[in-house]
Amino acid sequence: AKTYTEEDAKQYLNKLNAELLQHSNMAAIAEWAYASNITDETLQNKLKVAADTARFQKEAWKETVKYPWTTYKDPNVRRQFKKLSVLGAAALPEDKYEKLDKIVSDMQNVYSTAKICDFKNREKCDLNLEPELTLLLAKSRDPEELKHVWAEFRKEAGDKVRKQFVQYVELTNEAARLNNFSDASEEWVKDYESAEFRNQIQELWLQLRPLYEQIHAYVRRRLNEQYGDAVVKKDGLIPAHLLGNMWSQTWGNVYDISTPYPGKQPVDATSAMVEKGFDAIKMFKMSEEFFTSLNLSAMPDTFWQRSILKKPEGRSLICHASAWDFYDGEDFRIKQCTQVTMEQLLVAHHEMGHVQYFLQYKNQPASYRDGANPGFHEAVGDTIALSVSTPKHLRKVGLLPADSKDDPQSELNYLYNMGLEKIAFLPFGYLMDLWRWDVFKGKTSPDNYNCEWWRLRQEYQGIEAPVDRSEDNFDPGSKYHTIASVPYIRYFVSYVIQFQFHAALCEKAGQFDPKDPERMPLHQCDIYQSKEAGNLFGKMLSLGSSKPWPEAMEIVTGQRKMDASGLMAYFRPLLKWLEEENKKTGEKIGWDASAPRHG
Ligand SMILES: C=C(C[SeH])C(=O)N1CCC[C@H]1C(=O)O
Ligand SMILES: [Zn+2]
């Protein structure tokens, strides 16, 4: 019989690694072909290649688990076997695997091709989420038009996939149990490698909730001024359609109707980008240049040849922005239906952060080609974008008027605008998987999917639906990650740790001193062209998932915990101002959890 010594195991890992990369490359090519051009044949090809890959993974797994890897001495060998011993969805019988893959593909198709009729011109019925509905929700100040867009999209997207989603939950849980998890929620948090992870997240939310309640109270007051009591009550829940975003997850698009100090220098570079003739390529070239200024990697030629950076005409595709690793060390791509706006410039940096991570760990073995944990992968680009967003940096690159200066009121406006992106997001980033964890555990059953969703939206975000909701609706399914089976707590983690990374890199760049934060405020820091900061970041990025994430965290920040210190330091001046302002206007902070439901 074959022996399974540690030496044998190392040989086995080398052989298996090459095969895994080869299959991952083929699977990525087939997935890209479908996501960038949705047709019956690209779907069939994707399902076939995925089934072949699953068959290979299952065969490999049967061999992998024969190795007594927990007895091996080399922690690196043990760690690779630990990761390779979780087979994932490929553990399902082949017919069920294909059924699950088809369901998720079809749900993405429904979501990505959903179209509605225009509010004003009911004959025009070809409005897509990107770019038309996104633009309407950002720019319209007509509550009735906003309500129409909000409700009609949900009819065409989430409501249409409710039945498939129920089957998706059953199959995903079946796969998790075949991997010895009690349900899919346990498998979804495994990469955080801590039994305390969900408690840590809850602790962070309790620490950050006061900050959220302050900005919520201020925005509610400004929306009440804008739209009146009949549309927005002064002390209740904020109707979801007024917040400038299809999911009310970031509120940057209501900055211009809630500016603390109007008439000061702009904080948004969109008009300058349009004026200077920016296009998608220029936005991504600008992002690449920031990374190379840090002594991090440029994009390989194939990136510019094969990425899709503008929405192609005349075909269906998944527009939701994504970054792709093709696991051959050369082929890395982004697919983004880019619009020329500041918000999209930041999304471009977000996606380029993913590709930078791919590039930094491209020599790691297959099982280590991931973020230290999924939150790390989401935090790379956003960390850089915290520097890019500063008025100082935007002036330096000619995207804000050079003569503008950083007077206290302009600074507050800037911090408020950042708060509308980063603080407003926190409860949404948390509740997405609070809802799904309970669905996978069976605590939330199909007959109260939507009721539970709106209970969480009310409890955590203090928002409500602008029109009546029932179990005929399926609003969670109108969010991409729900129907694409992409976990979401990674973004909550990212929005916390990106400020820890920013504080540490700013310190390294000599732009922040935690012992004297007043001297150089963290929100003014721009690490542009700091090779010291870039080298420190690169040291962590190159590890991939080869070490437990606290070790990766320690490389950058000198300590091993995920904590709110960076975020609180960054927003301290804003919190102080919001508390004073809300006290001055006598705002009620928070909302009644049992406030009567709208409509
Ligand atoms: C841009 C991406 C691709 Se990973 C994304 O899905 N994000 C980035 C921020 C939160 C989340 C969302 O859009 O819901
Ligand atoms: Zn991302």
Coordinates of C-alpha atoms and ligand atoms in Angstrom, one line a residue:
A1 CA 0.0 0.0 0.0
K2 CA 1.2 3.5 -0.7
T3 CA 2.9 5.3 2.2
Y4 CA 1.9 8.8 3.1
T5 CA 5.0 10.3 4.7
E6 CA 5.5 14.0 5.0
E7 CA 8.0 13.7 2.1
D8 CA 5.3 12.0 -0.1
A9 CA 2.9 14.7 1.0
K10 CA 5.2 17.5 -0.3
Q11 CA 5.6 15.8 -3.7
Y12 CA 1.8 15.3 -3.8
L13 CA 1.2 19.0 -3.1
N14 CA 3.5 20.1 -5.9
K15 CA 1.7 17.8 -8.4
L16 CA -1.8 18.7 -7.2
N17 CA -1.0 22.4 -7.2
A18 CA -0.1 22.5 -10.9
E19 CA -3.3 20.6 -11.7
L20 CA -5.5 22.8 -9.5
L21 CA -4.1 26.0 -11.2
Q22 CA -4.7 24.5 -14.7
H23 CA -8.4 23.6 -13.9
S24 CA -8.9 27.0 -12.2
N25 CA -7.7 28.7 -15.3
M26 CA -10.1 26.8 -17.5
A27 CA -13.0 27.4 -15.1
A28 CA -12.2 31.2 -15.0
I29 CA -12.1 31.4 -18.8
A30 CA -15.5 29.8 -19.1
E31 CA -17.0 31.9 -16.3
W32 CA -15.6 35.1 -17.9
A33 CA -17.1 34.1 -21.3
Y34 CA -20.6 33.8 -19.6
A35 CA -20.4 36.9 -17.3
S36 CA -19.2 39.1 -20.2
N37 CA -21.7 37.8 -22.8
I38 CA -24.8 36.0 -21.5
T39 CA -26.1 33.5 -24.1
D40 CA -27.3 29.9 -24.1
E41 CA -24.1 28.6 -25.4
T42 CA -21.9 30.6 -23.0
L43 CA -24.1 29.3 -20.2
Q44 CA -23.9 25.7 -21.4
N45 CA -20.1 25.9 -21.8
K46 CA -19.8 27.4 -18.3
L47 CA -21.9 24.7 -16.7
K48 CA -19.9 22.0 -18.6
V49 CA -16.5 23.3 -17.6
A50 CA -17.6 23.8 -14.0
A51 CA -18.9 20.3 -13.8
D52 CA -15.6 18.9 -15.2
T53 CA -13.7 21.0 -12.7
A54 CA -15.9 19.7 -9.9
R55 CA -15.3 16.1 -11.0
F56 CA -11.5 16.7 -10.9
Q57 CA -11.7 18.4 -7.5
K58 CA -13.7 15.5 -6.1
E59 CA -11.2 12.9 -7.4
A60 CA -8.3 15.0 -6.0
W61 CA -10.0 15.4 -2.7
K62 CA -10.4 11.6 -2.3
E63 CA -6.6 11.3 -2.6
T64 CA -5.9 14.4 -0.4
V65 CA -7.8 13.1 2.6
K66 CA -5.8 9.8 2.6
Y67 CA -2.8 11.8 3.9
P68 CA -2.5 12.0 7.7
W69 CA -1.7 15.7 7.4
T70 CA -2.6 16.7 10.9
T71 CA 0.4 14.6 12.1
Y72 CA 2.9 16.4 9.8
K73 CA 5.5 18.7 11.3
D74 CA 5.7 21.4 8.7
P75 CA 2.9 24.0 9.5
N76 CA 3.0 25.1 5.9
V77 CA 2.2 21.6 4.7
R78 CA -0.5 21.2 7.4
R79 CA -2.1 24.6 6.4
Q80 CA -2.3 23.7 2.7
F81 CA -3.8 20.3 3.5
K82 CA -6.3 21.9 5.9
K83 CA -7.5 24.2 3.0
L84 CA -7.4 21.5 0.4
S85 CA -9.5 19.1 2.6
V86 CA -12.6 21.4 2.2
L87 CA -14.1 20.3 -1.1
G88 CA -16.9 22.9 -1.2
A89 CA -19.9 22.6 -3.6
A90 CA -18.1 19.9 -5.6
A91 CA -19.0 17.5 -2.7
L92 CA -22.6 17.4 -4.1
P93 CA -23.7 14.6 -6.4
E94 CA -23.0 15.7 -10.0
D95 CA -26.6 16.3 -10.9
K96 CA -27.2 18.5 -7.8
Y97 CA -23.9 20.4 -8.4
E98 CA -25.1 21.2 -11.9
K99 CA -28.5 22.2 -10.7
L100 CA -27.0 24.6 -8.1
D101 CA -24.6 26.1 -10.7
K102 CA -27.5 26.6 -13.1
I103 CA -29.7 28.2 -10.5
V104 CA -27.1 30.8 -9.5
S105 CA -26.3 31.5 -13.2
D106 CA -30.0 32.0 -14.0
M107 CA -30.5 34.3 -11.0
Q108 CA -27.5 36.4 -12.1
N109 CA -29.0 36.6 -15.6
V110 CA -32.4 37.8 -14.2
Y111 CA -30.7 40.4 -12.1
S112 CA -28.3 41.6 -14.8
T113 CA -30.9 41.9 -17.6
A114 CA -33.8 43.4 -15.5
K115 CA -35.3 46.4 -17.3
I116 CA -38.1 48.8 -16.3
C117 CA -40.1 51.6 -17.9
D118 CA -39.2 55.3 -17.4
F119 CA -41.3 57.2 -14.9
K120 CA -41.9 60.1 -17.2
N121 CA -42.0 58.3 -20.5
R122 CA -43.9 55.1 -20.0
E123 CA -43.1 54.0 -23.6
K124 CA -39.4 53.8 -22.9
C125 CA -39.0 50.5 -21.2
D126 CA -35.3 49.6 -21.7
L127 CA -33.8 51.1 -18.5
N128 CA -31.1 48.9 -16.9
L129 CA -29.8 49.0 -13.4
E130 CA -26.4 50.2 -14.8
P131 CA -26.2 52.9 -15.9
E132 CA -29.8 54.3 -16.2
L133 CA -31.4 53.4 -12.8
T134 CA -28.2 54.1 -10.8
L135 CA -28.1 57.6 -12.4
L136 CA -31.8 58.2 -11.7
L137 CA -31.5 57.3 -8.1
A138 CA -28.4 59.4 -7.7
K139 CA -29.8 62.5 -9.4
S140 CA -33.6 62.6 -9.3
R141 CA -35.2 64.8 -6.5
D142 CA -38.8 63.7 -7.3
P143 CA -39.9 61.3 -4.6
E144 CA -42.5 59.8 -6.9
E145 CA -39.9 59.1 -9.6
L146 CA -37.6 57.7 -7.0
K147 CA -40.4 55.5 -5.6
H148 CA -41.2 54.2 -9.1
V149 CA -37.6 53.2 -9.9
W150 CA -37.1 51.6 -6.4
A151 CA -40.3 49.5 -6.7
E152 CA -40.2 48.6 -10.4
F153 CA -36.6 47.3 -10.3
R154 CA -37.6 45.0 -7.4
K155 CA -40.5 43.6 -9.3
E156 CA -38.2 42.7 -12.3
A157 CA -35.2 41.4 -10.2
G158 CA -35.7 40.0 -6.7
D159 CA -39.4 39.1 -6.9
K160 CA -38.7 36.9 -10.0
V161 CA -36.0 34.7 -8.3
R162 CA -37.7 34.0 -5.0
K163 CA -38.5 30.3 -5.9
Q164 CA -35.0 29.6 -7.3
F165 CA -33.4 31.2 -4.2
V166 CA -35.3 28.7 -1.9
Q167 CA -33.8 25.8 -3.9
Y168 CA -30.4 27.5 -3.8
V169 CA -30.5 27.6 0.0
E170 CA -31.4 23.9 0.2
L171 CA -28.6 22.8 -2.2
T172 CA -26.0 25.2 -0.6
N173 CA -26.8 23.8 2.9
E174 CA -26.6 20.2 1.5
A175 CA -23.1 20.9 0.2
A176 CA -22.1 22.5 3.5
R177 CA -23.2 19.4 5.4
L178 CA -21.3 17.1 3.0
N179 CA -18.2 19.2 4.1
N180 CA -19.0 18.5 7.8
F181 CA -20.4 22.0 8.5
S182 CA -23.8 22.2 10.3
D183 CA -25.0 24.6 7.6
A184 CA -23.7 27.0 5.0
S185 CA -23.3 29.9 7.4
E186 CA -20.6 28.0 9.3
E187 CA -18.7 27.3 6.0
W188 CA -19.1 31.0 5.0
V189 CA -17.2 32.2 8.1
K190 CA -14.5 29.5 8.1
D191 CA -11.8 31.7 6.4
Y192 CA -11.9 34.1 9.4
E193 CA -10.4 31.2 11.4
S194 CA -12.0 32.2 14.7
A195 CA -14.9 30.8 16.7
E196 CA -15.3 34.3 18.1
F197 CA -15.6 36.0 14.7
R198 CA -19.3 36.8 14.8
N199 CA -19.1 38.0 18.3
Q200 CA -16.2 40.3 17.3
I201 CA -18.4 41.7 14.5
Q202 CA -21.2 42.4 16.9
E203 CA -18.8 44.1 19.3
L204 CA -17.6 46.3 16.5
W205 CA -21.1 47.2 15.4
L206 CA -22.0 48.2 19.0
Q207 CA -18.9 50.4 19.1
L208 CA -19.8 52.1 15.8
R209 CA -23.6 52.4 16.1
P210 CA -23.5 55.7 17.9
L211 CA -21.5 57.2 15.0
Y212 CA -24.1 55.8 12.6
E213 CA -27.1 57.1 14.7
Q214 CA -25.6 60.6 14.6
I215 CA -25.2 60.8 10.8
H216 CA -28.6 59.1 10.4
A217 CA -30.3 61.8 12.5
Y218 CA -28.5 64.6 10.6
V219 CA -29.4 63.2 7.1
R220 CA -33.0 62.5 8.2
R221 CA -33.3 66.2 9.2
R222 CA -31.9 67.5 5.9
L223 CA -34.1 65.1 3.9
N224 CA -37.1 66.3 5.9
E225 CA -36.2 69.9 5.0
Q226 CA -35.8 68.9 1.4
Y227 CA -39.0 66.8 1.0
G228 CA -41.3 67.8 3.9
D229 CA -43.0 65.8 6.7
A230 CA -45.4 64.0 4.3
V231 CA -42.4 62.2 2.7
V232 CA -39.8 62.0 5.6
K233 CA -40.9 62.2 9.2
K234 CA -38.4 64.0 11.5
D235 CA -38.1 61.3 14.0
G236 CA -39.0 58.0 12.3
L237 CA -37.4 55.7 9.7
I238 CA -35.9 57.2 6.5
P239 CA -37.8 56.0 3.4
A240 CA -35.2 53.9 1.5
H241 CA -35.7 55.5 -2.0
L242 CA -34.5 58.9 -0.9
L243 CA -30.9 58.0 -0.1
G244 CA -29.4 58.1 -3.6
N245 CA -28.7 54.4 -3.9
M246 CA -30.7 51.3 -5.0
W247 CA -30.0 49.6 -1.7
S248 CA -29.5 52.7 0.5
Q249 CA -26.1 51.2 1.3
T250 CA -24.1 54.4 0.7
W251 CA -25.5 57.9 0.8
G252 CA -22.9 60.0 -1.1
N253 CA -25.5 61.1 -3.7
V254 CA -27.4 63.1 -1.1
Y255 CA -24.3 65.2 -0.2
D256 CA -25.4 68.1 -2.4
I257 CA -28.8 68.4 -0.6
S258 CA -27.3 68.0 2.8
T259 CA -24.0 69.9 2.7
P260 CA -23.1 71.1 6.2
Y261 CA -21.4 74.3 4.8
P262 CA -22.7 75.1 1.3
G263 CA -20.7 77.3 -1.1
K264 CA -17.3 75.9 -0.1
Q265 CA -14.9 74.2 -2.4
P266 CA -16.3 71.0 -4.1
V267 CA -15.4 67.6 -2.7
D268 CA -16.5 65.7 -5.8
A269 CA -14.2 65.5 -8.8
T270 CA -16.9 64.3 -11.3
S271 CA -17.2 67.7 -13.0
A272 CA -13.4 68.0 -13.3
M273 CA -13.2 64.5 -14.7
V274 CA -15.8 65.2 -17.4
E275 CA -14.3 68.6 -18.2
K276 CA -10.8 67.0 -18.6
G277 CA -12.3 64.4 -21.0
F278 CA -11.7 61.5 -18.6
D279 CA -12.7 58.1 -20.0
A280 CA -12.7 54.6 -18.3
I281 CA -9.1 53.9 -19.5
K282 CA -7.8 57.1 -18.0
M283 CA -9.5 56.3 -14.7
F284 CA -7.8 52.9 -14.5
K285 CA -4.5 54.3 -15.7
M286 CA -4.7 56.9 -12.9
S287 CA -5.3 54.2 -10.3
E288 CA -2.4 52.1 -11.7
E289 CA -0.1 55.1 -11.4
F290 CA -1.0 55.5 -7.7
F291 CA 0.0 51.8 -7.1
T292 CA 3.3 52.1 -9.0
S293 CA 4.0 55.4 -7.1
L294 CA 4.0 53.2 -4.0
N295 CA 6.5 50.8 -5.6
L296 CA 3.7 48.2 -6.1
S297 CA 3.0 46.4 -9.3
A298 CA 1.9 47.8 -12.7
M299 CA -0.8 46.0 -14.6
P300 CA 0.5 43.4 -17.2
D301 CA -0.2 44.1 -20.9
T302 CA -2.9 41.3 -20.9
F303 CA -4.8 43.3 -18.4
W304 CA -5.3 46.2 -20.8
Q305 CA -5.9 43.8 -23.7
R306 CA -8.5 41.6 -22.1
S307 CA -10.3 43.7 -19.4
I308 CA -13.8 45.1 -20.2
L309 CA -13.8 48.6 -18.8
K310 CA -16.8 50.0 -20.6
K311 CA -20.3 48.5 -21.1
P312 CA -20.3 46.7 -24.5
E313 CA -23.2 47.5 -26.8
G314 CA -25.6 45.0 -28.1
R315 CA -25.3 42.1 -25.7
S316 CA -26.3 41.0 -22.2
L317 CA -23.6 40.8 -19.6
I318 CA -23.2 41.0 -15.8
C319 CA -22.3 44.7 -15.2
H320 CA -21.7 44.3 -11.5
A321 CA -18.0 45.3 -11.2
S322 CA -15.5 42.4 -10.6
A323 CA -11.8 41.6 -10.7
W324 CA -10.6 38.2 -12.0
D325 CA -7.6 36.0 -11.4
F326 CA -7.0 33.5 -14.1
Y327 CA -4.4 31.6 -12.0
D328 CA -1.6 31.5 -14.6
G329 CA 0.4 34.3 -13.1
E330 CA -0.1 36.5 -16.2
D331 CA -3.8 36.9 -17.0
F332 CA -5.7 39.3 -14.6
R333 CA -8.8 41.3 -15.7
I334 CA -11.5 43.7 -14.5
K335 CA -15.0 43.9 -15.8
Q336 CA -16.7 47.2 -15.0
C337 CA -19.5 49.1 -16.9
T338 CA -17.6 52.3 -16.0
Q339 CA -19.3 55.7 -15.9
V340 CA -17.1 58.9 -15.7
T341 CA -17.9 59.8 -12.1
M342 CA -16.0 60.2 -8.8
E343 CA -17.9 57.3 -7.3
Q344 CA -16.9 55.1 -10.2
L345 CA -13.3 56.3 -9.9
L346 CA -13.3 54.9 -6.4
V347 CA -14.9 51.6 -7.6
A348 CA -12.1 51.4 -10.1
H349 CA -9.6 51.7 -7.3
H350 CA -11.5 49.1 -5.4
E351 CA -11.2 46.7 -8.3
M352 CA -7.6 47.5 -8.9
G353 CA -6.9 46.7 -5.3
H354 CA -8.1 43.2 -6.0
V355 CA -5.8 42.9 -9.0
Q356 CA -2.9 44.3 -7.0
Y357 CA -3.5 41.5 -4.4
F358 CA -3.6 38.9 -7.2
L359 CA -0.2 40.2 -8.5
Q360 CA 1.4 40.3 -5.1
Y361 CA 0.5 36.7 -4.3
K362 CA 0.8 35.2 -7.8
N363 CA 3.7 33.0 -6.8
Q364 CA 1.9 31.4 -3.9
P365 CA 0.5 27.8 -4.2
A366 CA -3.1 27.6 -5.4
S367 CA -4.6 27.1 -1.9
Y368 CA -2.9 30.4 -0.8
R369 CA -4.1 32.6 -3.7
D370 CA -6.7 34.4 -1.5
G371 CA -6.8 37.3 0.9
A372 CA -5.5 36.8 4.4
N373 CA -9.3 36.8 5.0
P374 CA -12.0 37.9 2.6
G375 CA -12.2 41.3 4.2
F376 CA -8.5 42.0 3.4
H377 CA -9.2 41.5 -0.3
E378 CA -12.0 44.1 -0.2
A379 CA -9.9 46.5 1.8
V380 CA -6.8 46.9 -0.5
G381 CA -8.3 49.3 -3.1
D382 CA -10.4 51.2 -0.6
T383 CA -7.3 51.8 1.6
I384 CA -5.6 53.5 -1.4
A385 CA -8.8 55.4 -2.3
L386 CA -8.8 57.0 1.2
S387 CA -5.7 58.8 0.0
V388 CA -6.9 59.5 -3.5
S389 CA -10.2 61.0 -2.2
T390 CA -8.4 63.8 -0.2
P391 CA -8.8 67.3 -1.5
K392 CA -5.0 67.6 -1.2
H393 CA -4.5 64.6 -3.6
L394 CA -7.3 65.7 -6.0
R395 CA -5.7 69.2 -6.2
K396 CA -2.3 67.5 -6.9
V397 CA -3.7 65.6 -9.9
G398 CA -5.7 68.5 -11.1
L399 CA -9.2 67.2 -10.2
L400 CA -10.0 70.0 -7.8
P401 CA -9.3 73.7 -8.2
A402 CA -5.7 74.4 -7.2
D403 CA -6.6 77.6 -5.4
S404 CA -9.0 76.0 -3.0
K405 CA -7.7 75.6 0.6
D406 CA -8.4 73.5 3.6
D407 CA -10.4 75.8 5.9
P408 CA -12.2 74.1 8.8
Q409 CA -15.6 74.2 7.1
S410 CA -14.4 72.7 3.9
E411 CA -12.6 70.0 5.9
L412 CA -15.9 69.2 7.7
N413 CA -17.7 69.0 4.4
Y414 CA -15.1 66.5 3.2
L415 CA -15.4 64.4 6.3
Y416 CA -19.1 64.5 6.1
N417 CA -19.0 63.3 2.4
M418 CA -16.7 60.4 3.5
G419 CA -19.1 59.6 6.3
L420 CA -22.0 59.3 3.8
E421 CA -19.9 56.6 2.1
K422 CA -18.2 54.8 5.0
I423 CA -20.3 55.2 8.1
A424 CA -23.7 54.9 6.3
F425 CA -22.5 51.6 4.9
L426 CA -21.7 49.8 8.2
P427 CA -25.2 48.6 9.2
F428 CA -25.9 47.4 5.6
G429 CA -22.6 45.6 5.5
Y430 CA -23.6 43.8 8.7
L431 CA -27.2 43.0 8.1
M432 CA -26.8 41.4 4.6
D433 CA -25.2 38.2 6.2
L434 CA -27.2 38.5 9.5
W435 CA -30.2 37.8 7.2
R436 CA -28.4 35.0 5.2
W437 CA -26.8 33.3 8.2
D438 CA -30.3 32.9 9.7
V439 CA -31.7 31.7 6.4
F440 CA -29.0 29.0 6.2
K441 CA -29.6 28.1 9.8
G442 CA -33.3 27.8 9.2
K443 CA -34.3 30.5 11.7
T444 CA -35.7 32.6 8.8
S445 CA -37.9 30.4 6.6
P446 CA -39.2 31.3 3.1
D447 CA -42.6 32.4 4.4
N448 CA -40.9 35.3 6.3
Y449 CA -37.9 36.1 4.1
N450 CA -39.1 39.6 3.3
C451 CA -40.6 40.4 6.7
E452 CA -37.3 39.5 8.4
W453 CA -35.3 41.5 5.8
W454 CA -37.3 44.6 6.6
R455 CA -37.1 44.0 10.4
L456 CA -33.3 44.0 10.0
R457 CA -33.4 47.1 7.7
Q458 CA -35.4 48.9 10.3
E459 CA -33.4 47.7 13.4
Y460 CA -29.9 48.3 11.9
Q461 CA -30.3 51.0 9.2
G462 CA -33.4 52.9 10.5
I463 CA -34.9 52.8 7.1
E464 CA -38.2 51.6 5.7
A465 CA -39.7 50.6 2.3
P466 CA -41.4 53.5 0.5
V467 CA -44.2 51.2 -0.6
D468 CA -46.0 48.3 1.1
R469 CA -44.0 45.0 1.2
S470 CA -45.3 41.4 1.5
E471 CA -44.0 37.9 1.0
D472 CA -44.9 38.3 -2.6
N473 CA -41.8 40.4 -2.7
F474 CA -38.2 39.2 -2.3
D475 CA -36.1 42.3 -1.7
P476 CA -32.9 40.6 -0.6
G477 CA -32.8 39.1 -4.1
S478 CA -32.6 42.6 -5.6
K479 CA -29.0 42.9 -4.3
Y480 CA -26.4 41.3 -6.5
H481 CA -24.5 39.4 -3.8
T482 CA -27.6 37.5 -2.7
I483 CA -28.4 36.1 -6.1
A484 CA -24.7 35.6 -7.0
S485 CA -24.0 33.7 -3.7
V486 CA -21.2 36.1 -2.7
P487 CA -20.8 36.5 1.1
Y488 CA -21.1 40.1 2.3
I489 CA -19.6 40.4 5.9
R490 CA -16.3 40.8 4.1
Y491 CA -17.3 44.4 3.3
F492 CA -18.1 45.2 6.9
V493 CA -14.7 43.8 7.9
S494 CA -13.1 45.8 5.1
Y495 CA -14.8 49.1 6.1
V496 CA -13.2 48.6 9.6
I497 CA -9.7 47.4 8.8
Q498 CA -9.1 49.7 5.8
F499 CA -8.9 52.6 8.4
Q500 CA -6.4 50.5 10.4
F501 CA -4.3 50.0 7.3
H502 CA -4.7 53.7 6.3
A503 CA -3.5 54.8 9.8
A504 CA -0.5 52.5 9.7
L505 CA 0.5 53.3 6.2
C506 CA 0.1 57.1 6.9
E507 CA 2.3 56.7 9.9
K508 CA 4.9 54.9 7.8
A509 CA 4.6 57.7 5.2
G510 CA 5.2 60.3 7.9
Q511 CA 1.7 61.7 7.5
F512 CA 0.1 60.7 10.7
D513 CA 1.2 60.4 14.4
P514 CA -1.3 58.5 16.6
K515 CA 0.3 60.2 19.6
D516 CA -0.5 63.7 18.1
P517 CA -3.5 63.3 15.8
E518 CA -4.3 67.0 15.8
R519 CA -0.9 67.9 14.2
M520 CA -1.6 65.8 11.1
P521 CA -5.3 64.8 11.0
L522 CA -5.7 61.2 9.6
H523 CA -8.4 62.3 7.1
Q524 CA -5.9 64.6 5.4
C525 CA -3.3 61.9 4.9
D526 CA -2.3 61.0 1.3
I527 CA 0.4 58.2 1.0
Y528 CA 0.9 58.9 -2.7
Q529 CA 4.6 58.2 -3.8
S530 CA 5.5 56.8 -0.4
K531 CA 7.6 53.7 -1.2
E532 CA 8.0 53.0 2.6
A533 CA 4.2 52.7 2.9
G534 CA 4.0 50.7 -0.3
N535 CA 6.7 48.3 0.7
L536 CA 5.0 47.6 4.0
F537 CA 1.6 47.0 2.3
G538 CA 3.3 44.8 -0.3
K539 CA 5.0 42.7 2.4
M540 CA 1.5 41.8 3.8
L541 CA -0.2 41.4 0.3
S542 CA 2.4 38.9 -0.9
L543 CA 1.5 36.4 1.8
G544 CA -1.9 35.8 0.3
S545 CA -3.7 33.4 2.7
S546 CA -0.5 31.5 3.6
K547 CA -0.6 32.8 7.2
P548 CA -3.6 33.3 9.7
W549 CA -4.9 36.9 9.1
P550 CA -3.8 38.2 12.6
E551 CA -0.2 37.7 11.4
A552 CA -0.9 39.6 8.2
M553 CA -2.6 42.4 10.2
E554 CA 0.5 42.5 12.5
I555 CA 2.8 43.1 9.6
V556 CA 1.0 46.3 8.6
T557 CA -0.3 47.6 11.9
G558 CA 2.0 46.1 14.5
Q559 CA -0.9 44.5 16.3
R560 CA -3.1 41.4 15.7
K561 CA -6.7 42.6 16.1
M562 CA -9.4 44.0 13.9
D563 CA -10.7 47.1 15.7
A564 CA -12.5 50.4 15.2
S565 CA -9.5 52.6 16.3
G566 CA -8.6 53.7 12.8
L567 CA -12.2 54.5 11.8
M568 CA -12.9 56.4 15.0
A569 CA -9.6 58.4 14.7
Y570 CA -10.4 59.3 11.1
F571 CA -14.0 60.5 11.9
R572 CA -13.5 62.0 15.4
P573 CA -13.9 65.6 14.1
L574 CA -17.1 64.6 12.3
L575 CA -18.6 62.9 15.3
K576 CA -18.0 65.9 17.5
W577 CA -19.6 68.2 14.9
L578 CA -22.6 65.9 14.4
E579 CA -23.3 65.7 18.1
E580 CA -23.1 69.5 18.5
E581 CA -25.3 70.1 15.4
N582 CA -27.9 67.5 16.3
K583 CA -28.1 68.9 19.8
K584 CA -28.5 72.4 18.4
T585 CA -31.4 71.4 16.3
G586 CA -32.8 69.1 19.0
E587 CA -32.8 66.0 16.7
K588 CA -34.1 62.8 18.1
I589 CA -31.2 60.4 17.9
G590 CA -32.2 56.9 16.6
W591 CA -35.7 55.7 15.7
D592 CA -38.4 53.6 17.3
A593 CA -37.8 50.0 16.5
S594 CA -41.5 49.4 16.6
A595 CA -42.3 52.5 14.4
P596 CA -45.4 51.9 12.4
R597 CA -44.6 50.4 9.0
H598 CA -45.0 52.7 6.0
G599 CA -48.1 52.5 3.9
Ligands
LIG1 C1 -17.4 46.6 -6.1 C2 -17.7 45.5 -5.7 C3 -17.2 44.2 -6.3 SE1 -16.3 43.1 -5.0 C4 -18.8 45.3 -4.6 O1 -19.6 44.4 -4.8 N1 -18.8 46.1 -3.5 C5 -17.9 47.1 -3.2 C6 -18.5 47.8 -1.9 C7 -19.6 47.0 -1.5 C8 -20.0 46.0 -2.6 C9 -21.3 46.4 -3.2 O2 -21.2 47.0 -4.3 O3 -22.3 46.1 -2.6
ZN2 ZN -14.4 43.9 -4.0

